[in-house]
Amino acid sequence: MKKNVKIIFIICIVLGILAGALNFYAGGQQEHLQEIQEQQNARKQALGQLKMAEILGTDPGDIVVPDEVELSSMDNFIMKLNDSKSLLWVLAIDFLIIGVGGIIFSGVKAKKRASGQVKQLGSSNNVIGIVIALLALCLDLAIASPVFLTASNFLNVFQQISINFVVAVGMTFVIISGGIDLSVGSNIALSGLLMGILMKNYNVSVPVTIIVCVLVSCLIGLVNGVLISLLDLPPFIATLGTMSIVRGAAYTVTGGQPIYTFPKGFTAIAGRVGGIPLYSTIIMACVMLLGWYILKYTRVGRFTYAIGGNENCAKLSGINLKKVKCFVYMFSGFCCGVAGLLLTSRLDSAVPTNADGQEMDAIAAVVIGGTSMSGGEGSMIGTLIGIFIIGIISNGLNLLGVAQGPQKMVKGLIIVIAVVIDVIRRKASESAK
């Protein structure tokens, strides 16, 4: 382990122990704080009685006003510690996890390197670190909000992440291939509006509506793939243009007006059975398993990794880049169609502004899950954990009363930090060769 890194981990452990010690010290002063509080309350009550007697013009009688409590600097310090107990516990747990976990991980890695067993570090095999981060996050929020650990809240979290869950599966393919898809939010919105138009205006059956609209979403993804693979447009530019075109189409098809009140057979998809979002869960699991199987056990999955890792080598190896890229973006479109189904069914309405900014949540989940923005590395399991991390962060910020503006700032900061960590990891891996 490098000396500077070891010092950082030791500092984290010391800070964690210090935060825990301060918390225990504040807890041991509860009786003293309670005495001060009682004295302050007695003085306030006596002053209130005197004021009431003055207003009513009555004799105050034997009311005795206690002397004002003089707080020492230590008393003020203890009171501030007592008000920050939750924060201190969170800091203590996080610092200790970072410090102890970092030393253990570095020690294991050093032993493997000494024995010649160490492998090139990839983001796809960093699942343990992501799981630890998820557990630490859950513990932090459990301390900050007692509502977090309730069963009803976890069911809400599971239903809230259903949209991002499905979208992130497709985004994983795109980012592993070295691309990006900014059109997912617009695709979801247009898909939902088309479902509403077909069912409300043309009385099309629910199954046919779903099939048609998912195919339309696949077609939008295929357009992205054609623009990128055949016309050699950068993925950012191609999907940015598609995002604006599709969002504009979503406004145009309904004149900006919402569509609501769909058939019961449609809204039941997002309904709950025994308090559990059963059908949504089944759909989410099927999409995840499909993505995992394709990525791990099929040729197109291996080709996706190859293209993201080194496109020129993949081309020289005989891989048809155009077909693979078209499939990747079409699969992302398919996931958008399924997400549009879940969102529209849950809201029982479709508006052009639906899923605005959804691409940010999907990218954040995929990057946090260990998929490299440079392409060629990533896993569906990591994405699954990243989805839960983003969903729990959003839920926790809502429970703590944080406004939407700061929430977007937090998500953006998370993406930046995740990318910075990936860059540092890649440089360290290259320098070790």
Steps between C-alpha positions, in 0.01 A plus 500: 500500500634847413599706803278798416194280448568319827518833683165604353334178618651540850372860515152375405510245783615765749224739389243220527611413853498871594147551367379190687673613821339844480162336454549278805621801701189700407282202594669482843408862568126449457421546871691827511325625187164397642568703818585806292186452292284471812649820648441688174142372480431600864626854434291530180191375684546750786554789259189395311295499819625849591414627153152351519442658844611836362261474205207396721587760766507240777739451791791276394500348847798287599636447152877470520704539183811278505828654400597479135704193425854594402637258246871442487684450173512127580123492553447663159741250345317205656163633381629535144634144514163379624323674211739337252485141628361358177764677293777381732382139474490526121851647487635241744359208301609635161855587609548162667366314195731695267804462725464137609362384165778677311774344711349150475447528123851637443650226719320224311604654169864524615503130601356395165755714317782342702375152416447587134123451517395859449298574188455822312251704695178561306187687589293191435663307786471779757158383616608447861596866541168612350305269733687644800412851381134399471494353851672807643247725326208300644652519847551877470140560394367267769674721757389825335135399454310234701248472214762363263501141632124456488355239263270752332796725420697215344200410283480863391872500416458182297214646300677834452813336356303283257536753216869562552549127555386416148662799329838436666509145360501638147735784596750240627526353150545845348774615739688169487509542120666838549192709422231693681125540452352837597165433333361249752281751687343632182448147371313406819278808478407442135436131563260581783313757293461258210357242739249755623401604147450142379292395801296818544450625145499177302387242759794272424531208739760516777725216370511641145566850636793378706655306212465788252644763734793284608578443132488876441749548786723234343479688171616821669793309646577354159506851352763591759700193405482582127609861556795385709611192307421586139549877502782494758337768717633525857253330737465817706399711199276237343301423816488868601333579168265203534414611852378840375318355199316234700413737784367746244295221345359420846374857529372503142288183502280629783549875471668493843184367667499204743315174439359322802254237631606182323333156502525301824685221324775750421526672839500160674850440362644745752248409771578312819402146592504448875681830539777394261548643147491146362465554124754784495744279688455214254554732202809653661645157578438377145673803345795468739539127435475556125769768510723290727469193277569690177798681649655191658414204279445621143731605219344845476571550871867409458519717190357793701789471746747468214377813321509704820845374592667568166289570194787468253604160635138386495473602135822319409366191679213485254225637725224679311506832688192640328275207588615487862455875553156493341402213729635679809301818438193306392515304826522830687189612311325176597575572866359852455177353362465270802580791733235710325250221565584488873498877543177564311324215677612623842399863441183411308589795279740601225647849462776629271720586800507143634847355571668838457862452613465121515824461306690656793368246750573211264856615427563558872378149590713336231816696584462448875453130425856486366446532125779708351401807298791415271327175407605137504435439872185449702253245629127467540539411869690823558228694321238336721682619813549846347126524434426429866760755612347776286147403606588495870681833474193659338271345760724607787522859375120509471463369856740768623301771321770594246365699203521377141771752405757376754403141416602553138825656622571193714436262209723705271773500763470123537550454124809723503651317800429159343667603173799648684543173693481306171766723340731463801449124502575474129819705532614289796428182303693626197799609709513158667546323165 
